[in-house]
Tab-separated table of C-alpha atoms and ligand atoms in Angstrom:
chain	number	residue	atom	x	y	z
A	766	UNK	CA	-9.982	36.705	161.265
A	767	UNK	CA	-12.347	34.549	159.911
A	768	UNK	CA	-15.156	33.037	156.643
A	769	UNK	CA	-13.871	34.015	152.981
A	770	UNK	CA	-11.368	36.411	152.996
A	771	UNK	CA	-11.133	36.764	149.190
A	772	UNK	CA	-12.575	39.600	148.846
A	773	UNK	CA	-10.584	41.748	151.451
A	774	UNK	CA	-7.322	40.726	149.526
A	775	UNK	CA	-5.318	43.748	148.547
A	776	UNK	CA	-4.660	46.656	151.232
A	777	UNK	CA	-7.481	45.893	153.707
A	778	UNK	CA	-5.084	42.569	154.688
A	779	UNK	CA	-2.004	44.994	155.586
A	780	UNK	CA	-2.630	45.342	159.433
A	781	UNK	CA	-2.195	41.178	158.975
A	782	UNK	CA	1.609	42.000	158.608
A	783	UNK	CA	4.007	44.372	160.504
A	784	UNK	CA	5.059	46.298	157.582
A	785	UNK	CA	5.585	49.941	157.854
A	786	UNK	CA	2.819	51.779	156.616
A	787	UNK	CA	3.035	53.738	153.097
A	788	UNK	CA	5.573	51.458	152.130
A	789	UNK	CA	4.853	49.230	149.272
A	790	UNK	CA	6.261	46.141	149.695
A	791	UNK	CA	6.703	44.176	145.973
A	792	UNK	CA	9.343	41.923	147.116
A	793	UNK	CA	7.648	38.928	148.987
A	794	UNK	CA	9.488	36.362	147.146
A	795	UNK	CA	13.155	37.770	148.492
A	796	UNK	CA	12.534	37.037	152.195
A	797	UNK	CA	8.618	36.937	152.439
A	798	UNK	CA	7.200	38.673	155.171
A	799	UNK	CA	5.909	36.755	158.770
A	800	UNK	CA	2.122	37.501	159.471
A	801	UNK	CA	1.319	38.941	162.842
A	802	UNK	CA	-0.015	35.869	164.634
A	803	UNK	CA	2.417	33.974	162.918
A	804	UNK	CA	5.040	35.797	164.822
A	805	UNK	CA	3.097	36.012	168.167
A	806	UNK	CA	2.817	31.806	167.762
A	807	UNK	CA	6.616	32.001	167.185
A	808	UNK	CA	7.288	34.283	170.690
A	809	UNK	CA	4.768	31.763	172.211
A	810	UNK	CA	7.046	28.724	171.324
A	811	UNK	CA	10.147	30.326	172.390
A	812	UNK	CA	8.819	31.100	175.542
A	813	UNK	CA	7.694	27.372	175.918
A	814	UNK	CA	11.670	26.713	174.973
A	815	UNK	CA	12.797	28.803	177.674
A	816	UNK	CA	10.850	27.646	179.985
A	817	UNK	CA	12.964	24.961	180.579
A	818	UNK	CA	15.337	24.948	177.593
A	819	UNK	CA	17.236	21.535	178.234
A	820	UNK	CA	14.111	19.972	178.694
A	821	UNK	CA	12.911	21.507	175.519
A	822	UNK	CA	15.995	20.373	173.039
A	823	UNK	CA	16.782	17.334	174.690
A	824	UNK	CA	13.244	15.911	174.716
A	825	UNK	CA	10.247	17.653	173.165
A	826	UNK	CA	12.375	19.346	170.266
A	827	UNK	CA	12.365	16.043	167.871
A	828	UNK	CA	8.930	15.367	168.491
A	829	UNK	CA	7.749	18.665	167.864
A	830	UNK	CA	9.619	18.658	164.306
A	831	UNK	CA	7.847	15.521	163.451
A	832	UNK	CA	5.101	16.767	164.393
A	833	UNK	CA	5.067	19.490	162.222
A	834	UNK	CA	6.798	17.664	159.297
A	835	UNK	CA	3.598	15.057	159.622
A	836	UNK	CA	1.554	18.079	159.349
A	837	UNK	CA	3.829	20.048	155.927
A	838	UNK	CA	3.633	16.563	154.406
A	839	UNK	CA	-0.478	17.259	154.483
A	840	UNK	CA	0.144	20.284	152.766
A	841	UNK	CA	2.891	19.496	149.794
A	842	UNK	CA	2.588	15.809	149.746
A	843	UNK	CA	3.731	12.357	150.754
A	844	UNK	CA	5.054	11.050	154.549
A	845	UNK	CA	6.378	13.531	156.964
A	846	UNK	CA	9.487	11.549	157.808
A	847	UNK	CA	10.823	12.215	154.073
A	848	UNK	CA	10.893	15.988	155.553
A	849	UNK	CA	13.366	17.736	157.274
A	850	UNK	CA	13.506	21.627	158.033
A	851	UNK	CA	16.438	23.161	157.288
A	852	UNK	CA	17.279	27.281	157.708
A	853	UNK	CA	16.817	27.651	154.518
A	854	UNK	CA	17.127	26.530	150.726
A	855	UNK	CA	21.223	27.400	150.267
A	856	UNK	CA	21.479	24.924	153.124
A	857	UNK	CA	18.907	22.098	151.845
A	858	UNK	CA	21.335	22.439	148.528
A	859	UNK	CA	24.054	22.142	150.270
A	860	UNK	CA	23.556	18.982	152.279
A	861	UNK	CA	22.781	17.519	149.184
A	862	UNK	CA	25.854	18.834	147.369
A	863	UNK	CA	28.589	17.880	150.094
A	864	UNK	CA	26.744	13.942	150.312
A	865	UNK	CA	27.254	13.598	146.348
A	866	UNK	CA	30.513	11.826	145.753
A	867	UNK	CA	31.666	13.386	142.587
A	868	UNK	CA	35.077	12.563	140.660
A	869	UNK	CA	37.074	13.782	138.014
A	870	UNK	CA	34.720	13.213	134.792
A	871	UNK	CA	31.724	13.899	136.021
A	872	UNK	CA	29.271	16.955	135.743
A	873	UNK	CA	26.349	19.118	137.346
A	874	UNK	CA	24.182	20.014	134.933
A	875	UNK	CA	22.420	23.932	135.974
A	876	UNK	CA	21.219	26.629	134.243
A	877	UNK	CA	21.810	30.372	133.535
A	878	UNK	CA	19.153	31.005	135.901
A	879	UNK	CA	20.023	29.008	138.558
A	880	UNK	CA	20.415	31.274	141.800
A	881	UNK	CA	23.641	32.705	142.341
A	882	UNK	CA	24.417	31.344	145.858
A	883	UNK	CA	23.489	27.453	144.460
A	884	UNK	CA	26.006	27.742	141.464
A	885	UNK	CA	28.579	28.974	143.819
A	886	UNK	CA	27.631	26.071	146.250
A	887	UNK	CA	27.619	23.743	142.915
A	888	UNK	CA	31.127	25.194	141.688
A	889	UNK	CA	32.344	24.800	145.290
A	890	UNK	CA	32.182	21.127	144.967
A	891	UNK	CA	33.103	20.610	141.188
A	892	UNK	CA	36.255	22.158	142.585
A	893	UNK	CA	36.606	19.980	145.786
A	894	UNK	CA	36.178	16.609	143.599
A	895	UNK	CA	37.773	17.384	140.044
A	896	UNK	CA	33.784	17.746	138.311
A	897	UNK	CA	32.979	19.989	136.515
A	898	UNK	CA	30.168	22.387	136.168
A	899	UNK	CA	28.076	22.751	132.818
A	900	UNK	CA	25.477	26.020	132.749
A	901	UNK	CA	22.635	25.737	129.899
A	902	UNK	CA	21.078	28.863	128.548
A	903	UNK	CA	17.517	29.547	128.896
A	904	UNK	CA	15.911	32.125	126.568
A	905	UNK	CA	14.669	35.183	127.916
A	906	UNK	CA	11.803	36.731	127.645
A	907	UNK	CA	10.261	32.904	126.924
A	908	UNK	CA	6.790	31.706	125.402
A	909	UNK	CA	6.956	27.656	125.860
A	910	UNK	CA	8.344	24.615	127.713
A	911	UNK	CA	9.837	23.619	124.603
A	912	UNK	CA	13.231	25.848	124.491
A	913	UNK	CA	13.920	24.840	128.217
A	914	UNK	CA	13.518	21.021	127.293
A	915	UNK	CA	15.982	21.589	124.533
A	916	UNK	CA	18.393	23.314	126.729
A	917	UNK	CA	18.578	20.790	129.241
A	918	UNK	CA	18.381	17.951	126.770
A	919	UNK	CA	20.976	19.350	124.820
A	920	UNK	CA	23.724	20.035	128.236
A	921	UNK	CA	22.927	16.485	129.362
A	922	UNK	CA	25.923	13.908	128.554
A	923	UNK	CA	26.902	10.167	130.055
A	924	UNK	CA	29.150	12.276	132.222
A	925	UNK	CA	26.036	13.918	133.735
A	926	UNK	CA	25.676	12.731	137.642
A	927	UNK	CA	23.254	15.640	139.026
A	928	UNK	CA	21.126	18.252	137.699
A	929	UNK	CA	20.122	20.921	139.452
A	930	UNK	CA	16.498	22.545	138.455
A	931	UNK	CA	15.153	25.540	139.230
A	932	UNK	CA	10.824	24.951	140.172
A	933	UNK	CA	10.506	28.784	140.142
A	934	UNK	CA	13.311	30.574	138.752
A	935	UNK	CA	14.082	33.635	141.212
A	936	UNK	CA	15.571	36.308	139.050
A	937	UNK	CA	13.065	35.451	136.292
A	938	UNK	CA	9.901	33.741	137.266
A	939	UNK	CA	9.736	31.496	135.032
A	940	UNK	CA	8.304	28.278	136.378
A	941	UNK	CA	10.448	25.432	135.025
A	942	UNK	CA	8.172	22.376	132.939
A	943	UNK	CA	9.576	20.010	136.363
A	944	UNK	CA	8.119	16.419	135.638
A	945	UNK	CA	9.091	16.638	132.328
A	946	UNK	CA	12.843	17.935	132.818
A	947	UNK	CA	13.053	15.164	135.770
A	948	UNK	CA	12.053	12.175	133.402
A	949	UNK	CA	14.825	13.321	130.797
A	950	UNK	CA	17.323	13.708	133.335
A	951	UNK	CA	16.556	10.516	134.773
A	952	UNK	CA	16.958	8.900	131.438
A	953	UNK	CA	20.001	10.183	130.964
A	954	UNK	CA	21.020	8.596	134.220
A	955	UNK	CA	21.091	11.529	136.173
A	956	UNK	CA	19.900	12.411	139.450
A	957	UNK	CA	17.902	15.398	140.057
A	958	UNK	CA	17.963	17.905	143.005
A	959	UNK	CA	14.972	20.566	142.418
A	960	UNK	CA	15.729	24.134	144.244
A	961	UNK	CA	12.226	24.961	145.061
A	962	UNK	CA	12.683	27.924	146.940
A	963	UNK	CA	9.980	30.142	145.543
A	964	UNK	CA	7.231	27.224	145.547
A	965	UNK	CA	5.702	26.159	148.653
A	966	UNK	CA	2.748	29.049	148.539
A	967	UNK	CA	2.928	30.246	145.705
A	968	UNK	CA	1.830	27.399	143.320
A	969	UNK	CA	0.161	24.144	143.962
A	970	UNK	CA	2.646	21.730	145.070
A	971	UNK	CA	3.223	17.813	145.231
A	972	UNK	CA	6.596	17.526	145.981
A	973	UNK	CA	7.121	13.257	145.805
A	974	UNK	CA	5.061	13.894	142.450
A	975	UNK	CA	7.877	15.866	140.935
A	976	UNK	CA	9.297	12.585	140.920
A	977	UNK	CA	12.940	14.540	141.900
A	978	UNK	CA	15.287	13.080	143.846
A	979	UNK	CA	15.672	15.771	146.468
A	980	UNK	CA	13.535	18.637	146.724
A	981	UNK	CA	14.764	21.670	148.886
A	982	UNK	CA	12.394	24.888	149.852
A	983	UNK	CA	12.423	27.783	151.092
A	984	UNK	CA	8.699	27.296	153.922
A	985	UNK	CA	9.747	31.081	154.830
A	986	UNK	CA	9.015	33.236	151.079
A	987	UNK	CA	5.765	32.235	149.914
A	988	UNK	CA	4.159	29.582	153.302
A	989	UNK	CA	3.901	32.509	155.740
A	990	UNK	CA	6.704	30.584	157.928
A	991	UNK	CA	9.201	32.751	160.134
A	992	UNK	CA	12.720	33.749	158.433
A	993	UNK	CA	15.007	30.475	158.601
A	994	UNK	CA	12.456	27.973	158.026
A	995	UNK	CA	13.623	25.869	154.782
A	996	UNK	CA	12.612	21.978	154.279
A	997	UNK	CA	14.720	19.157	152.309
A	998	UNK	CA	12.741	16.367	151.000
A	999	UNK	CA	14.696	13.259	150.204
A	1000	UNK	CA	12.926	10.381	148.146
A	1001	UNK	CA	13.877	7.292	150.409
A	1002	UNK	CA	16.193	5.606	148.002
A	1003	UNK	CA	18.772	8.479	148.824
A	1004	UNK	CA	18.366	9.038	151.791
A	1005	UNK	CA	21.281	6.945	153.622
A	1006	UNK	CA	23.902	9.286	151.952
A	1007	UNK	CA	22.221	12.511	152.246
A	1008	UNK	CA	23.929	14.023	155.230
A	1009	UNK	CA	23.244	17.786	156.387
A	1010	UNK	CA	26.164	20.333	155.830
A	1011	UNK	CA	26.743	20.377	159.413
A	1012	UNK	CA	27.566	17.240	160.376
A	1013	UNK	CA	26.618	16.833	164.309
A	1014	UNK	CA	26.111	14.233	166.919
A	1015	UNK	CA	23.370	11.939	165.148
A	1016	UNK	CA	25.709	11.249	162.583
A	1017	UNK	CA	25.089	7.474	161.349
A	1018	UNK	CA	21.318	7.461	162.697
A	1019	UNK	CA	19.369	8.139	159.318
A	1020	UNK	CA	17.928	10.779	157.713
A	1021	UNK	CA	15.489	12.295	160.240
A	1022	UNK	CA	17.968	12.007	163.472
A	1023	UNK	CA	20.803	13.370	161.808
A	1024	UNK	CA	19.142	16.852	160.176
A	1025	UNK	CA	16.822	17.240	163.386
A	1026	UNK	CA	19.666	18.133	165.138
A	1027	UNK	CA	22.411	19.946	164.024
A	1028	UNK	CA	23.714	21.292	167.066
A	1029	UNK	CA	21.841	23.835	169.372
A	1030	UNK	CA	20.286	26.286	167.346
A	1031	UNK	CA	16.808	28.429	167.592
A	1032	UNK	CA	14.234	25.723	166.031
A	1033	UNK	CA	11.103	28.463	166.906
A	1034	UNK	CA	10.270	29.453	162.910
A	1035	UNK	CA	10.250	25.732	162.006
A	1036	UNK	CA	8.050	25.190	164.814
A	1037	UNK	CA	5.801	27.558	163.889
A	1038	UNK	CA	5.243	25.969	160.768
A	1039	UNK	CA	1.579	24.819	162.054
A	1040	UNK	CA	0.463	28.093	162.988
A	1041	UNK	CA	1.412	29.583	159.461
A	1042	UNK	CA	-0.683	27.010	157.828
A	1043	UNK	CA	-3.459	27.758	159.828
A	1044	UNK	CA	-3.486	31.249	159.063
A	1045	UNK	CA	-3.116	30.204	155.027
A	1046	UNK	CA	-5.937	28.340	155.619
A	1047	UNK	CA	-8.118	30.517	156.891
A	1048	UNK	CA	-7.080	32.980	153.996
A	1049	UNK	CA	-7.502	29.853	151.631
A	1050	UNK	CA	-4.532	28.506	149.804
A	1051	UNK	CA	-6.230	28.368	146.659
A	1052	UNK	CA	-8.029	31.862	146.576
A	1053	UNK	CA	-3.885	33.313	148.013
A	1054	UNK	CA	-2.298	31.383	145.087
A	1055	UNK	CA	-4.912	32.501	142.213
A	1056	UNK	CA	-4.892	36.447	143.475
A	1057	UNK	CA	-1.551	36.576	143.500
A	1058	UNK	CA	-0.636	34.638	139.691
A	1059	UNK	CA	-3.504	37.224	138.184
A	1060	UNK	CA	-2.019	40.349	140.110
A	1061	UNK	CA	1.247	39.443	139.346
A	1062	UNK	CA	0.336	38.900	135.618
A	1063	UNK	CA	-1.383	41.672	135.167
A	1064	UNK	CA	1.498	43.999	136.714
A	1065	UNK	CA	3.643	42.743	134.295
A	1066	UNK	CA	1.252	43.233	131.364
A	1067	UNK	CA	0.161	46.918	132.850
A	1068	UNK	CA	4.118	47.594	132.493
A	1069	UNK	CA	4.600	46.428	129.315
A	1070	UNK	CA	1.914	48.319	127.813
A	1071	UNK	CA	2.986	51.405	129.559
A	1072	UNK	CA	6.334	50.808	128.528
A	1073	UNK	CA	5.983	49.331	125.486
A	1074	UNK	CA	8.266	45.998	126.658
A	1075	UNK	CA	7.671	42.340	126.249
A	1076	UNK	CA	6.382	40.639	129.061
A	1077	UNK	CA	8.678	38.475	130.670
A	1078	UNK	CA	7.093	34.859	130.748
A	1079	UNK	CA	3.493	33.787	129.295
A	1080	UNK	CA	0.877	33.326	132.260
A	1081	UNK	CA	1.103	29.627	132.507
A	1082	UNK	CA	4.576	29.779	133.270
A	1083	UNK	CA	4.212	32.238	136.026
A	1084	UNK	CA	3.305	31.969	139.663
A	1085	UNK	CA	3.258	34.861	141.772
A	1086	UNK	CA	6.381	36.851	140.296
A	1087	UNK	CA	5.899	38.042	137.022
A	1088	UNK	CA	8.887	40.720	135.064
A	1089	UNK	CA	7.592	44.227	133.817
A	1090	UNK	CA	9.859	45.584	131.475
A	1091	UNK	CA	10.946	49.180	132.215
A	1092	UNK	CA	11.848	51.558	129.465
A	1093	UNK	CA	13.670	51.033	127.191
A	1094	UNK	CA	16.066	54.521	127.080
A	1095	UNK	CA	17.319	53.152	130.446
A	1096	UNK	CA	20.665	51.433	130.728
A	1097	UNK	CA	20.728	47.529	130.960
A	1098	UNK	CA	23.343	47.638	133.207
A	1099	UNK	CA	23.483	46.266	136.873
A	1100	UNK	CA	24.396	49.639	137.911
A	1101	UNK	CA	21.842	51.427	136.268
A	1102	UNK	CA	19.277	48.380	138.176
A	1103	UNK	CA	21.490	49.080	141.139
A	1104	UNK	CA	20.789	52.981	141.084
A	1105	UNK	CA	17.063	53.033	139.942
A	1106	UNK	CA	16.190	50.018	142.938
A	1107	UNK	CA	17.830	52.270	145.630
A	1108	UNK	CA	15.811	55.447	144.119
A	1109	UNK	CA	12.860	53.971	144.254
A	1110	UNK	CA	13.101	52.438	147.522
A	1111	UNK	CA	14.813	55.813	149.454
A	1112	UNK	CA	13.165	58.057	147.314
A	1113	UNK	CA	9.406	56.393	147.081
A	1114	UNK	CA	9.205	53.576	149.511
A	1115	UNK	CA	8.919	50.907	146.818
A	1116	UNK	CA	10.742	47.664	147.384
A	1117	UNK	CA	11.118	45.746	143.842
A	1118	UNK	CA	14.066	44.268	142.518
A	1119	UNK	CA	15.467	45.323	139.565
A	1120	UNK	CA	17.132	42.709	137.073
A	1121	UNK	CA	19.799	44.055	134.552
A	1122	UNK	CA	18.928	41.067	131.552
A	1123	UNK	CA	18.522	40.369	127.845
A	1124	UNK	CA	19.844	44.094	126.843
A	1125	UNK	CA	16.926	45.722	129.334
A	1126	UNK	CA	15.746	46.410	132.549
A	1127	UNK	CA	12.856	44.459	133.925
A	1128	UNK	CA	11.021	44.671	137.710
A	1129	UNK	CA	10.401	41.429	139.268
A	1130	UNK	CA	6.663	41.683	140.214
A	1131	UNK	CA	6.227	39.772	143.380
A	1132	UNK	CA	2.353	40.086	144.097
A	1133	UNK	CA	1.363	38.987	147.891
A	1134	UNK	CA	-2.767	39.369	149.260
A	1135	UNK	CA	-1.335	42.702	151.029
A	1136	UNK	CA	-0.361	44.355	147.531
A	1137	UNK	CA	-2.794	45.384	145.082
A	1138	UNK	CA	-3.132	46.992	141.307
A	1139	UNK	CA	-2.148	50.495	142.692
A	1140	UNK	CA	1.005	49.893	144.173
A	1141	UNK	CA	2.489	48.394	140.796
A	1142	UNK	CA	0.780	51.855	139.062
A	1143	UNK	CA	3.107	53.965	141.263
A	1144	UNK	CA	6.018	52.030	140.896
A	1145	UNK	CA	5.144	52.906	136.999
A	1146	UNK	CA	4.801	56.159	137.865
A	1147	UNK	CA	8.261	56.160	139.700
A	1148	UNK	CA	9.647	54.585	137.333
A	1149	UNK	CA	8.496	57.053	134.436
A	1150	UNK	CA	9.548	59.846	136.487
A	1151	UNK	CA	13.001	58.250	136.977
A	1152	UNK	CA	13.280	57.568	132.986
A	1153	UNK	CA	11.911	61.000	131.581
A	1154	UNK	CA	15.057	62.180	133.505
A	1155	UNK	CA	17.821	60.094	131.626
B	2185	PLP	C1	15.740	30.017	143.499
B	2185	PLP	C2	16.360	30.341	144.813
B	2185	PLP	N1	17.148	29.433	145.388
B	2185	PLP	C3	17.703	29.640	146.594
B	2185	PLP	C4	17.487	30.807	147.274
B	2185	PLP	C5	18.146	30.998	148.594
B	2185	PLP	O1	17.224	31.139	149.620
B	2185	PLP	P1	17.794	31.264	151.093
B	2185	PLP	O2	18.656	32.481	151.120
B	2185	PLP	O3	16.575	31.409	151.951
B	2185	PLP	O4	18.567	30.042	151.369
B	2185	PLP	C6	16.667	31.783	146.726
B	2185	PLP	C7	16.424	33.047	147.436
B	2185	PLP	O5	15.772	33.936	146.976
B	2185	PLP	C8	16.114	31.545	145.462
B	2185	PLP	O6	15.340	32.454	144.871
């Protein structure tokens, strides 16, 4: 694989990825899918690792992570040692979460789109320390920044200690107006943990320029890194209290030596970090990011003409998942999304999620260089076929 690969984007990328053929995958953003050579670089490394596996964890592993946190911070900004890798975003969140000392009085600000595993992580310590837990509402479908400012402005108080802010919503897409939310938040005299799962990849990214406080991210959706790769960026002002979930032998030793190791584990998709963002260069970050926004737009817009639906969020609020509203005789419940997602995927092949909200059904469009126009026609089709029957 080499030169421009723009125009190849679409189906003539699919033998890049293992996926089974005739199935049409619109679901990168759930668990992304690992390239090819991106997997063969991860077998390579954890044959290196068991090659002599003391060696390997005892010696080479921090260096290695450094390494490749020195090489991330090239790609979403600022020093690699404010990086660490995680498994994932729920457990970036989470080491932030159990380091906050909360008390009775105080509050986490999130929203009614916040992911449903980081609210439960949120309420987990609200309960633990006597806080308690304040959810804004976000209009949806949306057209501006401006009813999201409000919303947050308005669920701010003095008791506020932490916010919690979406970058890319995950059942809605919507990408959140960050800087802006971070400076009121901070004004307010609250601190500000961003749950950037869905950005790395899919938008262009500075992370220390989000001016958050801690920034955690999924590097395995939308960055073309193995499953369990997540990263936790901590500005340096907090991080000698930020502590990971699992507390293990470099406790005390600051914030890289204490989350680069917690205990033995299998550090092969973090380590493979370098060979995923070789292979999005060689695609070109730029050209993935742009294909992707306009597919995934104009999905959305080719379903909610067919449909007759609003679309879900305007184009400058969307990265590479966009909703398509379905039709409208179907019922807005989760088990009607429940029964058409598992039709469509044992019945046609089609992976999409389905989201049950604002009194209709909507597909979250997730648009990745393997997909192209025609796969989001037949999930129309599917779809149609599915509602002519109700
Ligand atoms: C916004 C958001 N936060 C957190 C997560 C959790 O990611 P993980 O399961 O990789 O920790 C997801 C997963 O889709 C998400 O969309």
């Amino acid at each position: 694989m080499g030169g421009d690969m723009t125009g190849k984007f679409g189906h003539g990328m699919r033998d890049l990825w293992p996926l089974e053929p005739g199935a049409i995958h619109l679901n990168h953003g759930t668990v992304g899918v690992t390239p090819n050579e991106v997997l063969a670089a991860q077998w390579a490394i954890k044959q290196r690792i068991e090659a002599h596996p003391a060696r390997f964890m005892f010696r080479d592993l921090k260096p290695a992570l450094r390494a490749a946190a020195d090489r991330l911070a090239t790609v979403l900004g600022g020093r690699g040692d404010d990086y660490v890798f995680t498994d994932n975003a729920t457990s970036g969140v989470n080491a932030v979460l159990r380091s906050a000392r909360l008390g009775p009085g105080d509050e986490i600000l999130v929203t009614d789109h916040t992911y449903g595993a980081i609210v439960n992580a949120a309420r987990y310590v609200c309960e633990q320390s006597g806080a308690a837990l304040v959810t804004v509402e976000i209009p949806f479908p949306i057209n501006d920044d401006a009813a999201i400012i409000t919303a947050v402005e308005n669920g701010l108080s003095e008791r506020t200690r932490l916010v919690i802010l979406d970058h890319i919503t995950s059942h809605t897409g919507i990408i959140l107006p960050l800087r802006r939310l971070v400076d009121i938040c901070h004004s307010a005299g609250a601190q500000v943990l961003v749950d950037g799962a869905h950005a790395p990849g899919a938008m262009a990214l500075d992370i220390p320029l989000c001016g958050a406080d801690w920034y955690a991210a999924n590097l395995h959706k939308w960055l073309f890194v193995p499953r369990g790769c997540g990263v936790l960026w901590a500005s340096p002002a907090v991080q000698p209290d930020l502590h990971p979930a699992v507390i293990s032998w470099r406790l005390g030793e600051g914030f890289t030596a204490e989350f680069d190791w917690t205990g033995t584990r299998d550090p092969s998709a973090s380590l493979s970090l370098p060979a995923a963002l070789d292979f999005m260069d060689r695609l070109g970050g730029e050209a993935v990011r742009n294909y992707n926004h306009d597919l995934a737009v104009a999905a959305a817009a080719m379903l909610a003409e067919r449909f007759a639906g609003p679309i879900g969020a305007p184009a400058h609020m969307t990265a590479a998942m966009a909703l398509g509203p379905l039709p409208e005789n179907l019922d807005p419940s989760q088990e009607e999304a429940g029964a058409l997602h598992d039709h469509l995927l044992y019945t046609h092949n089609i992976e999409v999620p389905i989201i049950a909200r604002s009194g209709r059904l909507w597909a979250r469009l997730a648009a990745q260089v393997y997909c192209q126009m025609s796969d989001f026609e037949t999930l129309a089709d599917a779809v149609e076929g599915w509602a002519a029957k109700k």
